[in-house]
């Protein structure tokens, strides 16, 4: 049985292989999209026809935020292709996500509830995305197919956390347990409608982008080599 690679050998393979380099390219894109996504967007997309008077969604939620999910999925895809263990790709991407979202939560201008909600949604949703993306590798080796499942669950999970922390008294009750007085200034009555609509719009936007990007990459890559699913490793 061959001796397993040392950490130094794994790092050298990752930095020098084509798939390893593609992983780092998508990791950089993921980092940039995470930064842009945390800024949000002041442009509103009117949803009155879908949900009724007064409903809207930030343009960034259906443009930049889905690109965060897409870049995360493609980064994980190339991490697997290069032989990077799940725990290592998780460490790369979750550390990036955690640091960026923490900085914006600490120094952002949004209300406390919105900052905490965004921080929780980004990190918990991101973790769910990566774990489910890895789990459905037997369904397909194509990242945009696997993203149908991983991004749906991640978006629903992150969205549920966001709406509960941003628009209810949940955070007030949690802080009250630690004798910290806080009152949420923004409450919403119809959480279910907002959660489902935002989650579905983000998911549809992300999947559409992923299919286009994935098809373009497949066209380019099939000219040079045959795409193969990475062997499932016990990581």
mmCIF file with all atom_site columns, C-alpha atoms in Angstrom:
data_model
loop_
_atom_site.group_PDB
_atom_site.id
_atom_site.type_symbol
_atom_site.label_atom_id
_atom_site.label_alt_id
_atom_site.label_comp_id
_atom_site.label_asym_id
_atom_site.label_entity_id
_atom_site.label_seq_id
_atom_site.pdbx_PDB_ins_code
_atom_site.Cartn_x
_atom_site.Cartn_y
_atom_site.Cartn_z
_atom_site.occupancy
_atom_site.B_iso_or_equiv
_atom_site.pdbx_formal_charge
_atom_site.auth_seq_id
_atom_site.auth_comp_id
_atom_site.auth_asym_id
_atom_site.auth_atom_id
_atom_site.pdbx_PDB_model_num
ATOM 1   C CA . UNK A 1 1   ? 0.000   0.000  0.000   1.00 0.00 ? 1   UNK A CA 1
ATOM 2   C CA . UNK A 1 2   ? 1.517   3.386  -0.974  1.00 0.00 ? 2   UNK A CA 1
ATOM 3   C CA . UNK A 1 3   ? 2.600   5.699  1.805   1.00 0.00 ? 3   UNK A CA 1
ATOM 4   C CA . UNK A 1 4   ? 0.203   8.665  2.246   1.00 0.00 ? 4   UNK A CA 1
ATOM 5   C CA . UNK A 1 5   ? 1.412   12.093 1.171   1.00 0.00 ? 5   UNK A CA 1
ATOM 6   C CA . UNK A 1 6   ? 2.852   14.387 3.811   1.00 0.00 ? 6   UNK A CA 1
ATOM 7   C CA . UNK A 1 7   ? 1.378   17.871 4.322   1.00 0.00 ? 7   UNK A CA 1
ATOM 8   C CA . UNK A 1 8   ? 4.318   19.384 2.435   1.00 0.00 ? 8   UNK A CA 1
ATOM 9   C CA . UNK A 1 9   ? 3.836   17.013 -0.503  1.00 0.00 ? 9   UNK A CA 1
ATOM 10  C CA . UNK A 1 10  ? 0.098   17.728 -0.601  1.00 0.00 ? 10  UNK A CA 1
ATOM 11  C CA . UNK A 1 11  ? 0.785   21.473 -0.625  1.00 0.00 ? 11  UNK A CA 1
ATOM 12  C CA . UNK A 1 12  ? 3.313   21.155 -3.452  1.00 0.00 ? 12  UNK A CA 1
ATOM 13  C CA . UNK A 1 13  ? 0.859   19.110 -5.557  1.00 0.00 ? 13  UNK A CA 1
ATOM 14  C CA . UNK A 1 14  ? -1.938  21.589 -4.871  1.00 0.00 ? 14  UNK A CA 1
ATOM 15  C CA . UNK A 1 15  ? 0.133   24.643 -5.834  1.00 0.00 ? 15  UNK A CA 1
ATOM 16  C CA . UNK A 1 16  ? 1.604   23.121 -9.008  1.00 0.00 ? 16  UNK A CA 1
ATOM 17  C CA . UNK A 1 17  ? -1.319  21.137 -10.467 1.00 0.00 ? 17  UNK A CA 1
ATOM 18  C CA . UNK A 1 18  ? -3.734  22.745 -12.918 1.00 0.00 ? 18  UNK A CA 1
ATOM 19  C CA . UNK A 1 19  ? -6.772  21.796 -10.857 1.00 0.00 ? 19  UNK A CA 1
ATOM 20  C CA . UNK A 1 20  ? -5.078  23.101 -7.717  1.00 0.00 ? 20  UNK A CA 1
ATOM 21  C CA . UNK A 1 21  ? -4.418  26.423 -9.416  1.00 0.00 ? 21  UNK A CA 1
ATOM 22  C CA . UNK A 1 22  ? -8.049  26.564 -10.562 1.00 0.00 ? 22  UNK A CA 1
ATOM 23  C CA . UNK A 1 23  ? -9.112  25.982 -6.957  1.00 0.00 ? 23  UNK A CA 1
ATOM 24  C CA . UNK A 1 24  ? -7.129  29.027 -5.850  1.00 0.00 ? 24  UNK A CA 1
ATOM 25  C CA . UNK A 1 25  ? -8.562  31.129 -8.691  1.00 0.00 ? 25  UNK A CA 1
ATOM 26  C CA . UNK A 1 26  ? -12.099 30.258 -7.590  1.00 0.00 ? 26  UNK A CA 1
ATOM 27  C CA . UNK A 1 27  ? -11.129 30.803 -3.956  1.00 0.00 ? 27  UNK A CA 1
ATOM 28  C CA . UNK A 1 28  ? -10.034 34.340 -4.854  1.00 0.00 ? 28  UNK A CA 1
ATOM 29  C CA . UNK A 1 29  ? -13.288 34.906 -6.762  1.00 0.00 ? 29  UNK A CA 1
ATOM 30  C CA . UNK A 1 30  ? -15.200 33.558 -3.761  1.00 0.00 ? 30  UNK A CA 1
ATOM 31  C CA . UNK A 1 31  ? -13.367 35.990 -1.473  1.00 0.00 ? 31  UNK A CA 1
ATOM 32  C CA . UNK A 1 32  ? -14.066 38.965 -3.753  1.00 0.00 ? 32  UNK A CA 1
ATOM 33  C CA . UNK A 1 33  ? -17.744 38.060 -4.133  1.00 0.00 ? 33  UNK A CA 1
ATOM 34  C CA . UNK A 1 34  ? -18.013 37.635 -0.356  1.00 0.00 ? 34  UNK A CA 1
ATOM 35  C CA . UNK A 1 35  ? -16.617 41.135 0.125   1.00 0.00 ? 35  UNK A CA 1
ATOM 36  C CA . UNK A 1 36  ? -19.001 42.633 -2.439  1.00 0.00 ? 36  UNK A CA 1
ATOM 37  C CA . UNK A 1 37  ? -21.909 40.618 -1.079  1.00 0.00 ? 37  UNK A CA 1
ATOM 38  C CA . UNK A 1 38  ? -21.382 41.969 2.441   1.00 0.00 ? 38  UNK A CA 1
ATOM 39  C CA . UNK A 1 39  ? -21.749 45.513 1.159   1.00 0.00 ? 39  UNK A CA 1
ATOM 40  C CA . UNK A 1 40  ? -25.230 44.679 -0.057  1.00 0.00 ? 40  UNK A CA 1
ATOM 41  C CA . UNK A 1 41  ? -27.011 46.832 -2.581  1.00 0.00 ? 41  UNK A CA 1
ATOM 42  C CA . UNK A 1 42  ? -29.183 49.926 -2.299  1.00 0.00 ? 42  UNK A CA 1
ATOM 43  C CA . UNK A 1 43  ? -31.022 49.186 -5.565  1.00 0.00 ? 43  UNK A CA 1
ATOM 44  C CA . UNK A 1 44  ? -34.394 47.571 -4.905  1.00 0.00 ? 44  UNK A CA 1
ATOM 45  C CA . UNK A 1 45  ? -36.151 45.030 -7.118  1.00 0.00 ? 45  UNK A CA 1
ATOM 46  C CA . UNK A 1 46  ? -39.896 45.441 -6.739  1.00 0.00 ? 46  UNK A CA 1
ATOM 47  C CA . UNK A 1 47  ? -41.782 42.219 -5.907  1.00 0.00 ? 47  UNK A CA 1
ATOM 48  C CA . UNK A 1 48  ? -45.252 43.716 -5.697  1.00 0.00 ? 48  UNK A CA 1
ATOM 49  C CA . UNK A 1 49  ? -46.534 41.567 -8.566  1.00 0.00 ? 49  UNK A CA 1
ATOM 50  C CA . UNK A 1 50  ? -45.374 38.400 -6.816  1.00 0.00 ? 50  UNK A CA 1
ATOM 51  C CA . UNK A 1 51  ? -45.998 39.097 -3.138  1.00 0.00 ? 51  UNK A CA 1
ATOM 52  C CA . UNK A 1 52  ? -48.134 42.205 -2.912  1.00 0.00 ? 52  UNK A CA 1
ATOM 53  C CA . UNK A 1 53  ? -47.663 45.861 -2.143  1.00 0.00 ? 53  UNK A CA 1
ATOM 54  C CA . UNK A 1 54  ? -44.462 46.863 -0.327  1.00 0.00 ? 54  UNK A CA 1
ATOM 55  C CA . UNK A 1 55  ? -42.400 43.713 -0.984  1.00 0.00 ? 55  UNK A CA 1
ATOM 56  C CA . UNK A 1 56  ? -38.937 44.083 -2.522  1.00 0.00 ? 56  UNK A CA 1
ATOM 57  C CA . UNK A 1 57  ? -35.514 42.428 -2.579  1.00 0.00 ? 57  UNK A CA 1
ATOM 58  C CA . UNK A 1 58  ? -32.031 44.003 -2.854  1.00 0.00 ? 58  UNK A CA 1
ATOM 59  C CA . UNK A 1 59  ? -30.568 43.634 -6.341  1.00 0.00 ? 59  UNK A CA 1
ATOM 60  C CA . UNK A 1 60  ? -27.385 42.291 -4.732  1.00 0.00 ? 60  UNK A CA 1
ATOM 61  C CA . UNK A 1 61  ? -29.347 39.333 -3.320  1.00 0.00 ? 61  UNK A CA 1
ATOM 62  C CA . UNK A 1 62  ? -30.026 37.982 -6.813  1.00 0.00 ? 62  UNK A CA 1
ATOM 63  C CA . UNK A 1 63  ? -26.723 39.005 -8.423  1.00 0.00 ? 63  UNK A CA 1
ATOM 64  C CA . UNK A 1 64  ? -23.734 39.093 -6.057  1.00 0.00 ? 64  UNK A CA 1
ATOM 65  C CA . UNK A 1 65  ? -24.988 36.680 -3.376  1.00 0.00 ? 65  UNK A CA 1
ATOM 66  C CA . UNK A 1 66  ? -25.645 33.866 -5.909  1.00 0.00 ? 66  UNK A CA 1
ATOM 67  C CA . UNK A 1 67  ? -22.124 34.402 -7.285  1.00 0.00 ? 67  UNK A CA 1
ATOM 68  C CA . UNK A 1 68  ? -20.779 33.734 -3.783  1.00 0.00 ? 68  UNK A CA 1
ATOM 69  C CA . UNK A 1 69  ? -22.566 30.372 -3.877  1.00 0.00 ? 69  UNK A CA 1
ATOM 70  C CA . UNK A 1 70  ? -21.429 29.615 -7.427  1.00 0.00 ? 70  UNK A CA 1
ATOM 71  C CA . UNK A 1 71  ? -17.766 30.404 -6.717  1.00 0.00 ? 71  UNK A CA 1
ATOM 72  C CA . UNK A 1 72  ? -17.927 28.332 -3.522  1.00 0.00 ? 72  UNK A CA 1
ATOM 73  C CA . UNK A 1 73  ? -19.247 25.313 -5.437  1.00 0.00 ? 73  UNK A CA 1
ATOM 74  C CA . UNK A 1 74  ? -16.686 25.577 -8.251  1.00 0.00 ? 74  UNK A CA 1
ATOM 75  C CA . UNK A 1 75  ? -13.864 26.066 -5.732  1.00 0.00 ? 75  UNK A CA 1
ATOM 76  C CA . UNK A 1 76  ? -14.917 22.858 -3.969  1.00 0.00 ? 76  UNK A CA 1
ATOM 77  C CA . UNK A 1 77  ? -15.215 21.055 -7.311  1.00 0.00 ? 77  UNK A CA 1
ATOM 78  C CA . UNK A 1 78  ? -11.618 21.869 -8.233  1.00 0.00 ? 78  UNK A CA 1
ATOM 79  C CA . UNK A 1 79  ? -10.453 21.135 -4.691  1.00 0.00 ? 79  UNK A CA 1
ATOM 80  C CA . UNK A 1 80  ? -11.788 17.597 -5.145  1.00 0.00 ? 80  UNK A CA 1
ATOM 81  C CA . UNK A 1 81  ? -10.239 17.329 -8.603  1.00 0.00 ? 81  UNK A CA 1
ATOM 82  C CA . UNK A 1 82  ? -6.847  18.249 -7.146  1.00 0.00 ? 82  UNK A CA 1
ATOM 83  C CA . UNK A 1 83  ? -7.168  15.723 -4.291  1.00 0.00 ? 83  UNK A CA 1
ATOM 84  C CA . UNK A 1 84  ? -7.598  18.306 -1.523  1.00 0.00 ? 84  UNK A CA 1
ATOM 85  C CA . UNK A 1 85  ? -9.370  16.792 1.475   1.00 0.00 ? 85  UNK A CA 1
ATOM 86  C CA . UNK A 1 86  ? -12.742 18.196 2.457   1.00 0.00 ? 86  UNK A CA 1
ATOM 87  C CA . UNK A 1 87  ? -11.468 19.347 5.854   1.00 0.00 ? 87  UNK A CA 1
ATOM 88  C CA . UNK A 1 88  ? -8.760  21.418 4.145   1.00 0.00 ? 88  UNK A CA 1
ATOM 89  C CA . UNK A 1 89  ? -11.059 23.047 1.572   1.00 0.00 ? 89  UNK A CA 1
ATOM 90  C CA . UNK A 1 90  ? -13.520 23.726 4.392   1.00 0.00 ? 90  UNK A CA 1
ATOM 91  C CA . UNK A 1 91  ? -10.747 25.404 6.352   1.00 0.00 ? 91  UNK A CA 1
ATOM 92  C CA . UNK A 1 92  ? -9.831  27.637 3.394   1.00 0.00 ? 92  UNK A CA 1
ATOM 93  C CA . UNK A 1 93  ? -13.348 28.751 2.526   1.00 0.00 ? 93  UNK A CA 1
ATOM 94  C CA . UNK A 1 94  ? -14.972 28.878 5.955   1.00 0.00 ? 94  UNK A CA 1
ATOM 95  C CA . UNK A 1 95  ? -12.066 30.903 7.364   1.00 0.00 ? 95  UNK A CA 1
ATOM 96  C CA . UNK A 1 96  ? -12.435 33.379 4.498   1.00 0.00 ? 96  UNK A CA 1
ATOM 97  C CA . UNK A 1 97  ? -16.196 33.577 4.995   1.00 0.00 ? 97  UNK A CA 1
ATOM 98  C CA . UNK A 1 98  ? -15.920 33.862 8.786   1.00 0.00 ? 98  UNK A CA 1
ATOM 99  C CA . UNK A 1 99  ? -13.325 36.656 8.762   1.00 0.00 ? 99  UNK A CA 1
ATOM 100 C CA . UNK A 1 100 ? -15.077 38.770 6.102   1.00 0.00 ? 100 UNK A CA 1
ATOM 101 C CA . UNK A 1 101 ? -18.542 38.443 7.632   1.00 0.00 ? 101 UNK A CA 1
ATOM 102 C CA . UNK A 1 102 ? -17.190 39.073 11.160  1.00 0.00 ? 102 UNK A CA 1
ATOM 103 C CA . UNK A 1 103 ? -15.446 42.285 10.110  1.00 0.00 ? 103 UNK A CA 1
ATOM 104 C CA . UNK A 1 104 ? -18.568 43.591 8.405   1.00 0.00 ? 104 UNK A CA 1
ATOM 105 C CA . UNK A 1 105 ? -20.709 42.595 11.384  1.00 0.00 ? 105 UNK A CA 1
ATOM 106 C CA . UNK A 1 106 ? -18.413 44.424 13.801  1.00 0.00 ? 106 UNK A CA 1
ATOM 107 C CA . UNK A 1 107 ? -17.851 47.561 11.736  1.00 0.00 ? 107 UNK A CA 1
ATOM 108 C CA . UNK A 1 108 ? -20.925 47.671 9.503   1.00 0.00 ? 108 UNK A CA 1
ATOM 109 C CA . UNK A 1 109 ? -23.576 50.373 9.686   1.00 0.00 ? 109 UNK A CA 1
ATOM 110 C CA . UNK A 1 110 ? -26.578 48.021 9.685   1.00 0.00 ? 110 UNK A CA 1
ATOM 111 C CA . UNK A 1 111 ? -28.702 47.457 12.821  1.00 0.00 ? 111 UNK A CA 1
ATOM 112 C CA . UNK A 1 112 ? -27.376 44.862 15.251  1.00 0.00 ? 112 UNK A CA 1
ATOM 113 C CA . UNK A 1 113 ? -30.022 42.305 14.327  1.00 0.00 ? 113 UNK A CA 1
ATOM 114 C CA . UNK A 1 114 ? -29.196 42.573 10.623  1.00 0.00 ? 114 UNK A CA 1
ATOM 115 C CA . UNK A 1 115 ? -25.454 42.220 11.249  1.00 0.00 ? 115 UNK A CA 1
ATOM 116 C CA . UNK A 1 116 ? -25.874 39.149 13.465  1.00 0.00 ? 116 UNK A CA 1
ATOM 117 C CA . UNK A 1 117 ? -28.404 37.636 11.056  1.00 0.00 ? 117 UNK A CA 1
ATOM 118 C CA . UNK A 1 118 ? -26.089 38.124 8.080   1.00 0.00 ? 118 UNK A CA 1
ATOM 119 C CA . UNK A 1 119 ? -23.111 36.663 9.953   1.00 0.00 ? 119 UNK A CA 1
ATOM 120 C CA . UNK A 1 120 ? -25.072 33.565 10.985  1.00 0.00 ? 120 UNK A CA 1
ATOM 121 C CA . UNK A 1 121 ? -26.686 33.045 7.576   1.00 0.00 ? 121 UNK A CA 1
ATOM 122 C CA . UNK A 1 122 ? -23.428 33.392 5.637   1.00 0.00 ? 122 UNK A CA 1
ATOM 123 C CA . UNK A 1 123 ? -21.448 30.956 7.790   1.00 0.00 ? 123 UNK A CA 1
ATOM 124 C CA . UNK A 1 124 ? -24.075 28.322 8.565   1.00 0.00 ? 124 UNK A CA 1
ATOM 125 C CA . UNK A 1 125 ? -25.412 28.424 5.011   1.00 0.00 ? 125 UNK A CA 1
ATOM 126 C CA . UNK A 1 126 ? -21.889 28.185 3.617   1.00 0.00 ? 126 UNK A CA 1
ATOM 127 C CA . UNK A 1 127 ? -21.089 25.159 5.759   1.00 0.00 ? 127 UNK A CA 1
ATOM 128 C CA . UNK A 1 128 ? -24.299 23.401 4.698   1.00 0.00 ? 128 UNK A CA 1
ATOM 129 C CA . UNK A 1 129 ? -23.505 24.205 1.057   1.00 0.00 ? 129 UNK A CA 1
ATOM 130 C CA . UNK A 1 130 ? -20.060 22.596 1.160   1.00 0.00 ? 130 UNK A CA 1
ATOM 131 C CA . UNK A 1 131 ? -21.120 19.521 3.135   1.00 0.00 ? 131 UNK A CA 1
ATOM 132 C CA . UNK A 1 132 ? -24.132 18.762 0.925   1.00 0.00 ? 132 UNK A CA 1
ATOM 133 C CA . UNK A 1 133 ? -22.120 19.504 -2.243  1.00 0.00 ? 133 UNK A CA 1
ATOM 134 C CA . UNK A 1 134 ? -19.640 16.833 -1.161  1.00 0.00 ? 134 UNK A CA 1
ATOM 135 C CA . UNK A 1 135 ? -22.375 14.398 -0.100  1.00 0.00 ? 135 UNK A CA 1
ATOM 136 C CA . UNK A 1 136 ? -24.111 14.390 -3.504  1.00 0.00 ? 136 UNK A CA 1
ATOM 137 C CA . UNK A 1 137 ? -20.960 13.607 -5.477  1.00 0.00 ? 137 UNK A CA 1
ATOM 138 C CA . UNK A 1 138 ? -22.447 10.208 -6.387  1.00 0.00 ? 138 UNK A CA 1
ATOM 139 C CA . UNK A 1 139 ? -25.358 11.951 -8.113  1.00 0.00 ? 139 UNK A CA 1
ATOM 140 C CA . UNK A 1 140 ? -23.114 13.802 -10.579 1.00 0.00 ? 140 UNK A CA 1
ATOM 141 C CA . UNK A 1 141 ? -19.555 15.074 -10.909 1.00 0.00 ? 141 UNK A CA 1
ATOM 142 C CA . UNK A 1 142 ? -20.786 18.260 -12.579 1.00 0.00 ? 142 UNK A CA 1
ATOM 143 C CA . UNK A 1 143 ? -20.717 21.148 -10.087 1.00 0.00 ? 143 UNK A CA 1
ATOM 144 C CA . UNK A 1 144 ? -23.819 22.872 -11.442 1.00 0.00 ? 144 UNK A CA 1
ATOM 145 C CA . UNK A 1 145 ? -25.852 19.644 -11.039 1.00 0.00 ? 145 UNK A CA 1
ATOM 146 C CA . UNK A 1 146 ? -24.665 19.090 -7.468  1.00 0.00 ? 146 UNK A CA 1
ATOM 147 C CA . UNK A 1 147 ? -25.393 22.745 -6.753  1.00 0.00 ? 147 UNK A CA 1
ATOM 148 C CA . UNK A 1 148 ? -29.080 22.106 -7.418  1.00 0.00 ? 148 UNK A CA 1
ATOM 149 C CA . UNK A 1 149 ? -29.157 20.227 -4.119  1.00 0.00 ? 149 UNK A CA 1
ATOM 150 C CA . UNK A 1 150 ? -26.442 21.888 -2.055  1.00 0.00 ? 150 UNK A CA 1
ATOM 151 C CA . UNK A 1 151 ? -27.397 25.466 -2.812  1.00 0.00 ? 151 UNK A CA 1
ATOM 152 C CA . UNK A 1 152 ? -31.108 24.838 -2.258  1.00 0.00 ? 152 UNK A CA 1
ATOM 153 C CA . UNK A 1 153 ? -30.536 23.451 1.246   1.00 0.00 ? 153 UNK A CA 1
ATOM 154 C CA . UNK A 1 154 ? -27.917 26.093 2.055   1.00 0.00 ? 154 UNK A CA 1
ATOM 155 C CA . UNK A 1 155 ? -30.146 28.952 0.882   1.00 0.00 ? 155 UNK A CA 1
ATOM 156 C CA . UNK A 1 156 ? -33.161 27.674 2.804   1.00 0.00 ? 156 UNK A CA 1
ATOM 157 C CA . UNK A 1 157 ? -31.074 27.154 5.950   1.00 0.00 ? 157 UNK A CA 1
ATOM 158 C CA . UNK A 1 158 ? -29.276 30.500 5.746   1.00 0.00 ? 158 UNK A CA 1
ATOM 159 C CA . UNK A 1 159 ? -32.505 32.293 4.850   1.00 0.00 ? 159 UNK A CA 1
ATOM 160 C CA . UNK A 1 160 ? -34.366 30.781 7.789   1.00 0.00 ? 160 UNK A CA 1
ATOM 161 C CA . UNK A 1 161 ? -31.624 31.889 10.173  1.00 0.00 ? 161 UNK A CA 1
ATOM 162 C CA . UNK A 1 162 ? -31.510 35.367 8.652   1.00 0.00 ? 162 UNK A CA 1
ATOM 163 C CA . UNK A 1 163 ? -35.237 35.987 8.913   1.00 0.00 ? 163 UNK A CA 1
ATOM 164 C CA . UNK A 1 164 ? -35.488 34.635 12.459  1.00 0.00 ? 164 UNK A CA 1
ATOM 165 C CA . UNK A 1 165 ? -32.598 36.752 13.732  1.00 0.00 ? 165 UNK A CA 1
ATOM 166 C CA . UNK A 1 166 ? -33.298 39.882 11.680  1.00 0.00 ? 166 UNK A CA 1
ATOM 167 C CA . UNK A 1 167 ? -37.082 40.212 11.894  1.00 0.00 ? 167 UNK A CA 1
ATOM 168 C CA . UNK A 1 168 ? -38.214 38.580 15.163  1.00 0.00 ? 168 UNK A CA 1
ATOM 169 C CA . UNK A 1 169 ? -37.522 38.880 18.900  1.00 0.00 ? 169 UNK A CA 1
ATOM 170 C CA . UNK A 1 170 ? -35.282 35.798 18.865  1.00 0.00 ? 170 UNK A CA 1
ATOM 171 C CA . UNK A 1 171 ? -32.013 37.714 19.258  1.00 0.00 ? 171 UNK A CA 1
ATOM 172 C CA . UNK A 1 172 ? -33.595 39.938 21.928  1.00 0.00 ? 172 UNK A CA 1
ATOM 173 C CA . UNK A 1 173 ? -34.506 36.824 23.926  1.00 0.00 ? 173 UNK A CA 1
ATOM 174 C CA . UNK A 1 174 ? -31.044 35.294 23.503  1.00 0.00 ? 174 UNK A CA 1
ATOM 175 C CA . UNK A 1 175 ? -29.314 38.503 24.640  1.00 0.00 ? 175 UNK A CA 1
ATOM 176 C CA . UNK A 1 176 ? -31.814 38.873 27.487  1.00 0.00 ? 176 UNK A CA 1
ATOM 177 C CA . UNK A 1 177 ? -30.708 35.491 28.804  1.00 0.00 ? 177 UNK A CA 1
ATOM 178 C CA . UNK A 1 178 ? -27.245 37.051 29.284  1.00 0.00 ? 178 UNK A CA 1
ATOM 179 C CA . UNK A 1 179 ? -28.776 40.183 30.899  1.00 0.00 ? 179 UNK A CA 1
ATOM 180 C CA . UNK A 1 180 ? -28.124 42.291 27.782  1.00 0.00 ? 180 UNK A CA 1
ATOM 181 C CA . UNK A 1 181 ? -30.962 44.663 26.967  1.00 0.00 ? 181 UNK A CA 1
ATOM 182 C CA . UNK A 1 182 ? -31.789 44.952 23.275  1.00 0.00 ? 182 UNK A CA 1
ATOM 183 C CA . UNK A 1 183 ? -34.936 45.573 21.255  1.00 0.00 ? 183 UNK A CA 1
ATOM 184 C CA . UNK A 1 184 ? -35.206 44.771 17.588  1.00 0.00 ? 184 UNK A CA 1
ATOM 185 C CA . UNK A 1 185 ? -36.408 47.885 15.705  1.00 0.00 ? 185 UNK A CA 1
ATOM 186 C CA . UNK A 1 186 ? -37.384 45.897 12.584  1.00 0.00 ? 186 UNK A CA 1
ATOM 187 C CA . UNK A 1 187 ? -40.106 43.253 12.798  1.00 0.00 ? 187 UNK A CA 1
ATOM 188 C CA . UNK A 1 188 ? -41.874 41.381 10.006  1.00 0.00 ? 188 UNK A CA 1
ATOM 189 C CA . UNK A 1 189 ? -45.265 39.705 10.131  1.00 0.00 ? 189 UNK A CA 1
ATOM 190 C CA . UNK A 1 190 ? -45.141 37.298 7.183   1.00 0.00 ? 190 UNK A CA 1
ATOM 191 C CA . UNK A 1 191 ? -41.768 35.619 7.669   1.00 0.00 ? 191 UNK A CA 1
ATOM 192 C CA . UNK A 1 192 ? -42.648 32.484 5.708   1.00 0.00 ? 192 UNK A CA 1
ATOM 193 C CA . UNK A 1 193 ? -43.473 34.383 2.524   1.00 0.00 ? 193 UNK A CA 1
ATOM 194 C CA . UNK A 1 194 ? -40.316 36.505 2.707   1.00 0.00 ? 194 UNK A CA 1
ATOM 195 C CA . UNK A 1 195 ? -38.070 33.542 3.536   1.00 0.00 ? 195 UNK A CA 1
ATOM 196 C CA . UNK A 1 196 ? -39.353 31.287 0.766   1.00 0.00 ? 196 UNK A CA 1
ATOM 197 C CA . UNK A 1 197 ? -39.439 33.983 -1.903  1.00 0.00 ? 197 UNK A CA 1
ATOM 198 C CA . UNK A 1 198 ? -35.920 35.262 -1.190  1.00 0.00 ? 198 UNK A CA 1
ATOM 199 C CA . UNK A 1 199 ? -34.507 31.736 -0.937  1.00 0.00 ? 199 UNK A CA 1
ATOM 200 C CA . UNK A 1 200 ? -36.073 30.611 -4.213  1.00 0.00 ? 200 UNK A CA 1
ATOM 201 C CA . UNK A 1 201 ? -34.957 33.734 -6.095  1.00 0.00 ? 201 UNK A CA 1
ATOM 202 C CA . UNK A 1 202 ? -31.365 33.399 -4.831  1.00 0.00 ? 202 UNK A CA 1
ATOM 203 C CA . UNK A 1 203 ? -31.345 29.677 -5.654  1.00 0.00 ? 203 UNK A CA 1
ATOM 204 C CA . UNK A 1 204 ? -32.710 30.175 -9.186  1.00 0.00 ? 204 UNK A CA 1
ATOM 205 C CA . UNK A 1 205 ? -30.226 32.982 -9.853  1.00 0.00 ? 205 UNK A CA 1
ATOM 206 C CA . UNK A 1 206 ? -27.288 30.925 -8.571  1.00 0.00 ? 206 UNK A CA 1
ATOM 207 C CA . UNK A 1 207 ? -28.219 27.769 -10.488 1.00 0.00 ? 207 UNK A CA 1
ATOM 208 C CA . UNK A 1 208 ? -28.728 29.737 -13.725 1.00 0.00 ? 208 UNK A CA 1
ATOM 209 C CA . UNK A 1 209 ? -25.296 31.345 -13.379 1.00 0.00 ? 209 UNK A CA 1
ATOM 210 C CA . UNK A 1 210 ? -23.691 28.014 -12.480 1.00 0.00 ? 210 UNK A CA 1
ATOM 211 C CA . UNK A 1 211 ? -25.133 26.250 -15.541 1.00 0.00 ? 211 UNK A CA 1
ATOM 212 C CA . UNK A 1 212 ? -23.827 28.941 -17.915 1.00 0.00 ? 212 UNK A CA 1
ATOM 213 C CA . UNK A 1 213 ? -20.371 29.019 -16.275 1.00 0.00 ? 213 UNK A CA 1
ATOM 214 C CA . UNK A 1 214 ? -20.238 25.231 -16.036 1.00 0.00 ? 214 UNK A CA 1
ATOM 215 C CA . UNK A 1 215 ? -21.101 24.713 -19.705 1.00 0.00 ? 215 UNK A CA 1
ATOM 216 C CA . UNK A 1 216 ? -18.458 27.232 -20.785 1.00 0.00 ? 216 UNK A CA 1
ATOM 217 C CA . UNK A 1 217 ? -15.819 25.548 -18.605 1.00 0.00 ? 217 UNK A CA 1
ATOM 218 C CA . UNK A 1 218 ? -16.801 22.090 -19.872 1.00 0.00 ? 218 UNK A CA 1
ATOM 219 C CA . UNK A 1 219 ? -16.468 23.260 -23.465 1.00 0.00 ? 219 UNK A CA 1
ATOM 220 C CA . UNK A 1 220 ? -12.994 24.602 -22.720 1.00 0.00 ? 220 UNK A CA 1
ATOM 221 C CA . UNK A 1 221 ? -11.821 21.637 -20.642 1.00 0.00 ? 221 UNK A CA 1
ATOM 222 C CA . UNK A 1 222 ? -13.055 18.884 -22.984 1.00 0.00 ? 222 UNK A CA 1
ATOM 223 C CA . UNK A 1 223 ? -10.664 20.214 -25.604 1.00 0.00 ? 223 UNK A CA 1
ATOM 224 C CA . UNK A 1 224 ? -7.757  19.227 -23.370 1.00 0.00 ? 224 UNK A CA 1
ATOM 225 C CA . UNK A 1 225 ? -8.865  16.268 -21.275 1.00 0.00 ? 225 UNK A CA 1
ATOM 226 C CA . UNK A 1 226 ? -11.772 14.075 -20.286 1.00 0.00 ? 226 UNK A CA 1
ATOM 227 C CA . UNK A 1 227 ? -13.629 15.258 -17.179 1.00 0.00 ? 227 UNK A CA 1
ATOM 228 C CA . UNK A 1 228 ? -13.741 12.592 -14.479 1.00 0.00 ? 228 UNK A CA 1
ATOM 229 C CA . UNK A 1 229 ? -15.364 12.447 -11.092 1.00 0.00 ? 229 UNK A CA 1
ATOM 230 C CA . UNK A 1 230 ? -12.809 12.404 -8.266  1.00 0.00 ? 230 UNK A CA 1
ATOM 231 C CA . UNK A 1 231 ? -12.675 9.220  -6.256  1.00 0.00 ? 231 UNK A CA 1
ATOM 232 C CA . UNK A 1 232 ? -14.676 9.478  -3.056  1.00 0.00 ? 232 UNK A CA 1
ATOM 233 C CA . UNK A 1 233 ? -12.211 9.800  -0.192  1.00 0.00 ? 233 UNK A CA 1
ATOM 234 C CA . UNK A 1 234 ? -12.844 9.223  3.472   1.00 0.00 ? 234 UNK A CA 1
ATOM 235 C CA . UNK A 1 235 ? -12.462 12.806 4.580   1.00 0.00 ? 235 UNK A CA 1
#
